[in-house]
Amino acid sequence: MNRIKLLLILTWLLVLALGYRPVFSLNTCVECHKALDEKNSAIVEDFKKDVHFQRGLSCNSCHGGNPKIGMENPWESMNPDQGFVGVPKTSEVPQFCGRCHSDVEFMRKYNPKLRVDQEQLYKTSVHGKLLRKGDKKVATCISCHGVHKILPVSDPNSPVFDVNVPHTCANCHANTSYMQPYKIPHDQFEKYSQSVHGEILLKNRDRSAPACNDCHGNHGATPPGLGDIASACGECHSNNRDLFDSSPHKQAFKENGFPECATCHDYHLVMKTSDDMLGVGDKTVCSQCHFDSESKPYRTAFQLKAKLDSLKNSIRLAQNLVEKAEKAGVDVAKAKFELNLAKDDVIKIQSLIHSLSLERVAEVATEGMNKAQVVQQSGKEALFDLKLRRIGLGGSAVIILILAFGLYLKIKDLDSRSKLK
Amino acid sequence: MKIDNRLRQIYQWLDERTDLKKVQALLLHKTVPQHKHTVWYYLGGMTLFLFTVQVVTGILLLLYYRPSAEQAFESVQFIMTEVKFGWLVRSIHSWSANLMIFTVFLHLFSVFFLKAYRKPRELTWISGAFLFFISLGFGFTGYLLPWNKLAYFATKVGTEIAGVIPLIGGFLLDFLRGGTEVSGATLTRFFAFHVAVLPMTVTLILVLHLYLVQKHGMSRPLNDSTLRPLPDMPFFPNFFLRDVLGWTLALGILVALASIFPWELGEKADPLAPAPAGIKPEWYFVFMFQTLKFLPAKILFMEGELAGILFFTVLFILLIFVPFLDKKANLGVSSKPFVTVGWMVVAFILIMTLLGYLL
């Protein structure tokens, strides 16, 4: 008997040592659904990986009923008297999830930092509004998060993990026939994938780049209004947003109904910016609106680009000199550091362009040119120094050779006197 | 005439106090044997010349160098870019260091093959062997001082090797690094070794070495009877001027190397950055480094790396005791197995160094 007790204690200790893992105790839902068809048994398997199950919830936490009874007659456990609510209709899903996820007290027990306004936000979203109008095709909670295998957002396998979000949205939004009744474009994913944001997020898997939800919102997903685009982009590009807000474009775009940032940078197909976008000429974005060469905006565009180009040319000259000196073995670390400061001014101007202020751009360009000129001077001095080194080397070589030759003659003389070989 | 008298008076004044005449007589009577291997006699003097260059350029570098992880790299950068002729001084210091170790190797092997260590020059050899080890120590400690990326990681690997030694390995690693990692503490230590401990030690041993060379004179190689007809060369001025000619040419080569190929500084060491590919120690350690890389993980009952370290330790101990191991040399006979082993060591060093750079 003592041995049995000891065995039990050891088993219990073993369980403790292995760590607690939630396991289904005898559960009518599990037992029955496992025994049903493949689809139902898959639900049981999926649910074992579900975050809700991992945190100690079970089938009845959402669907109600009493899993502790009804092993002989399953309908007993699925009796409405036992609180059974079954599978919610599509239109009921947000409220179904919201029973817990909108409950501050309840959610605090599991994840105090998780927001509880998802249901409210969803109601304000295009999805939520259409759902209320009876559209059953729109996305509800389960369309994005899954049903019985809901993973934490931080799990790379979750469909709402940053890198997976564009694919998840694309499941519906890139489906031509599915989106046909809504009469909205369905090429967003294709464009996004080619954009600088898509390349960083999808190819480089760098989570600092925005996915769909970063501009459109998560649960309250909606396209930003024309006047809100700068706010959406400004979440990350805050400096450019402020500069844009202070520019004459802000008012002009508003009056003409232009979509702020997207007017020049596009919506989903935001490409890596290039200085070729600036100035005048067929390929520049400025010339899309400002084509009258006599107009002030046209001249401003030309001058802004000219300032930027002069600085870049000055930097290029300085860089050539520095590289030439470096290749010849002169240490130019300090000059390179200063050159980087001038390059920083190029970036500053590329951003300041959004203000359209010729004065501000000219000020930074002058600062940058001064820095580049200092570097050019350093480069010239380094090359002159190099020339001096070579002259010095030649001179010292001649002196040393003369000295060596003199010594050689002296040795010869001494040897001949002392009759040595 | 007046000047001559004045100089004679000064000479006499000095002679009364320092026995200058004796030194002069010693120099004038000192001779150097002449034979087909005489050329090897210049290597010791050449090494001494390069060592003097090291001391002079080292002192000049000390005026600006700052031995801390925060400032070392920047101070060397300052020397290279801002200090007048700083680039030349630093480049000469680096080139001269490498040339000096090269001549030390040549000097060591020339003395070995000419069997110049035989009685009564055993102590000259032993002091020379210690000077060889100290030269390597100078190289190892000096390499880290610019605090650049390559030096940092090479030192990390080098000190790790020292840490493998049983019993004292842990202590040695801590002692060299001044902690568990290569850090500013390691730099300070290496600096102290490079500019204080090693120079002091080398000066003492060098004085002994030079005294012994003067006392016993140049050794004649074995079996040089065929060359006997040649008269000995007076050390002063004939041999000395040849030495000076060699030094002048060496100075020319040094200045040319430093001007055409200034010693690079590289990037500042970043302990948090990943180690760059192809980390290698300085060329004179490559043969040991490559051997350790070739060794299998286990040799008999011990780790391969440890076996390698033990092998080199034994080799260095045997090197010290060469005069006592080569008993035939004292009898005036060349020991063929001894010479063969010597050539095998030379071949081993050359092949391993080559493989280190090719693989």
PDB file of C-alpha atoms in Angstrom, chain A residues 258 279-282 284-299 301:
ATOM      1  CA  PHE A 258      -6.518  65.944 -53.843  1.00  0.00           C
ATOM      2  CA  GLY A 279      11.715  69.674 -60.168  1.00  0.00           C
ATOM      3  CA  VAL A 280      10.370  70.233 -63.622  1.00  0.00           C
ATOM      4  CA  GLY A 281      10.316  67.807 -66.521  1.00  0.00           C
ATOM      5  CA  ASP A 282       8.011  65.122 -67.823  1.00  0.00           C
ATOM      6  CA  THR A 284       8.575  64.698 -62.098  1.00  0.00           C
ATOM      7  CA  VAL A 285       5.534  64.687 -59.877  1.00  0.00           C
ATOM      8  CA  CYS A 286       5.572  68.497 -59.657  1.00  0.00           C
ATOM      9  CA  SER A 287       5.020  68.811 -63.409  1.00  0.00           C
ATOM     10  CA  GLN A 288       1.859  66.716 -63.184  1.00  0.00           C
ATOM     11  CA  CYS A 289       0.124  69.892 -61.947  1.00  0.00           C
ATOM     12  CA  HIS A 290       2.625  72.697 -62.568  1.00  0.00           C
ATOM     13  CA  PHE A 291       3.343  72.736 -66.275  1.00  0.00           C
ATOM     14  CA  ASP A 292       3.218  76.472 -66.941  1.00  0.00           C
ATOM     15  CA  SER A 293       6.864  77.511 -66.999  1.00  0.00           C
ATOM     16  CA  GLU A 294       5.915  81.105 -66.222  1.00  0.00           C
ATOM     17  CA  SER A 295       4.024  80.240 -63.048  1.00  0.00           C
ATOM     18  CA  LYS A 296       5.510  80.763 -59.609  1.00  0.00           C
ATOM     19  CA  PRO A 297       5.035  77.119 -58.459  1.00  0.00           C
ATOM     20  CA  TYR A 298       6.849  75.917 -61.588  1.00  0.00           C
ATOM     21  CA  ARG A 299       9.782  78.207 -60.836  1.00  0.00           C
ATOM     22  CA  ALA A 301       9.866  73.494 -58.189  1.00  0.00           C
TER      23      ALA A 301
END
